[in-house]
Amino acid sequence: MIQKLVEDRVAQGTFTNEQLPALTKELADKSKNALKSLEMDKRYKFIVQVICGQNTGYGIRMGSRQFWDNTKDDVAYVTVQKENFYVTVCAFAIYLY
């Protein structure tokens, strides 16, 4: 679901460095709304992090640590890479007890 959303949006063209902050916010909002549309248990809260950057051939590393319940909580990562930029979306679903 998020993969298709991101791929469809970045397929619309190329983006300059000045456009990437707006793209980041747009993808975070759309991804979070897509997760909410699944109508999961209301106790789930969603956290979406989007990283956009210029693809200049340098590598990037990203990491995170969480304390959570492996039976209820989950995370999904989506990365789409184009010739001149990349987008990574991390979506966390956290169950609040």
Short mmCIF file of C-alpha atoms in Angstrom, two decimals:
data_model
loop_
_atom_site.label_atom_id
_atom_site.label_comp_id
_atom_site.label_asym_id
_atom_site.label_seq_id
_atom_site.Cartn_x
_atom_site.Cartn_y
_atom_site.Cartn_z
CA MET A 1 0.00 0.00 0.00
CA ILE A 2 2.69 2.52 0.99
CA GLN A 3 5.01 1.18 -1.71
CA LYS A 4 2.42 1.92 -4.41
CA LEU A 5 1.64 5.34 -2.92
CA VAL A 6 5.31 6.35 -2.98
CA GLU A 7 6.02 4.88 -6.41
CA ASP A 8 2.98 6.60 -7.93
CA ARG A 9 3.97 9.96 -6.47
CA VAL A 10 7.64 9.91 -7.47
CA ALA A 11 6.77 8.62 -10.96
CA GLN A 12 5.18 12.02 -11.65
CA GLY A 13 8.54 13.60 -12.37
CA THR A 14 11.84 14.74 -11.00
CA PHE A 15 12.21 16.89 -7.90
CA THR A 16 14.66 19.60 -6.99
CA ASN A 17 16.21 20.00 -3.55
CA GLU A 18 13.78 22.84 -2.89
CA GLN A 19 10.79 20.57 -3.58
CA LEU A 20 11.89 17.66 -1.38
CA PRO A 21 10.70 19.14 1.98
CA ALA A 22 7.15 19.49 0.61
CA LEU A 23 7.34 15.99 -0.89
CA THR A 24 8.46 14.61 2.47
CA LYS A 25 5.49 16.13 4.31
CA GLU A 26 3.04 15.06 1.60
CA LEU A 27 4.23 11.43 1.64
CA ALA A 28 4.17 11.29 5.45
CA ASP A 29 0.60 12.61 5.56
CA LYS A 30 -0.63 10.32 2.77
CA SER A 31 1.09 7.27 4.29
CA LYS A 32 -0.41 7.93 7.72
CA ASN A 33 -3.87 8.45 6.22
CA ALA A 34 -3.52 5.21 4.26
CA LEU A 35 -2.69 3.35 7.48
CA LYS A 36 -5.63 4.93 9.27
CA SER A 37 -7.94 3.84 6.43
CA LEU A 38 -7.21 0.20 7.32
CA GLU A 39 -9.55 0.71 10.28
CA MET A 40 -7.47 -1.29 12.69
CA ASP A 41 -8.17 -1.36 16.41
CA LYS A 42 -8.44 2.24 17.65
CA ARG A 43 -5.67 1.58 20.16
CA TYR A 44 -3.10 1.54 17.35
CA LYS A 45 -1.15 4.76 16.87
CA PHE A 46 0.89 5.33 13.75
CA ILE A 47 4.22 7.06 13.41
CA VAL A 48 5.50 7.76 9.90
CA GLN A 49 9.00 9.00 9.13
CA VAL A 50 9.96 10.01 5.59
CA ILE A 51 13.48 10.75 4.42
CA CYS A 52 14.06 12.26 0.97
CA GLY A 53 17.44 13.12 -0.40
CA GLN A 54 19.48 13.79 -3.45
CA ASN A 55 20.98 10.66 -4.96
CA THR A 56 24.59 11.67 -5.54
CA GLY A 57 26.14 8.22 -5.20
CA TYR A 58 26.94 8.48 -1.49
CA GLY A 59 25.50 5.95 0.92
CA ILE A 60 23.20 6.64 3.83
CA ARG A 61 22.50 4.59 6.92
CA MET A 62 19.44 4.80 9.06
CA GLY A 63 18.66 3.03 12.29
CA SER A 64 16.15 3.05 15.09
CA ARG A 65 15.49 1.27 18.35
CA GLN A 66 12.18 0.76 20.04
CA PHE A 67 10.75 -0.98 23.05
CA TRP A 68 7.64 -2.77 21.96
CA ASP A 69 5.45 -5.83 22.07
CA ASN A 70 6.44 -8.19 19.26
CA THR A 71 2.94 -9.66 19.19
CA LYS A 72 1.14 -6.35 18.53
CA ASP A 73 3.56 -3.68 17.27
CA ASP A 74 5.09 -3.62 13.81
CA VAL A 75 7.14 -1.56 11.37
CA ALA A 76 7.31 -1.34 7.57
CA TYR A 77 10.09 0.17 5.48
CA VAL A 78 9.74 1.31 1.87
CA THR A 79 12.56 2.72 -0.24
CA VAL A 80 12.18 4.04 -3.76
CA GLN A 81 15.28 5.15 -5.60
CA LYS A 82 15.32 7.27 -8.74
CA GLU A 83 18.19 8.62 -10.79
CA ASN A 84 18.50 11.91 -8.90
CA PHE A 85 16.80 11.29 -5.53
CA TYR A 86 15.59 8.63 -3.09
CA VAL A 87 12.67 8.32 -0.68
CA THR A 88 12.52 6.10 2.40
CA VAL A 89 9.32 5.72 4.42
CA CYS A 90 9.28 4.06 7.85
CA ALA A 91 5.81 3.37 9.22
CA PHE A 92 5.39 2.22 12.82
CA ALA A 93 2.17 0.75 14.20
CA ILE A 94 2.22 0.92 18.00
CA TYR A 95 -0.51 -0.68 20.13
CA LEU A 96 -1.34 1.32 23.24
CA TYR A 97 -2.47 -0.76 26.20
#
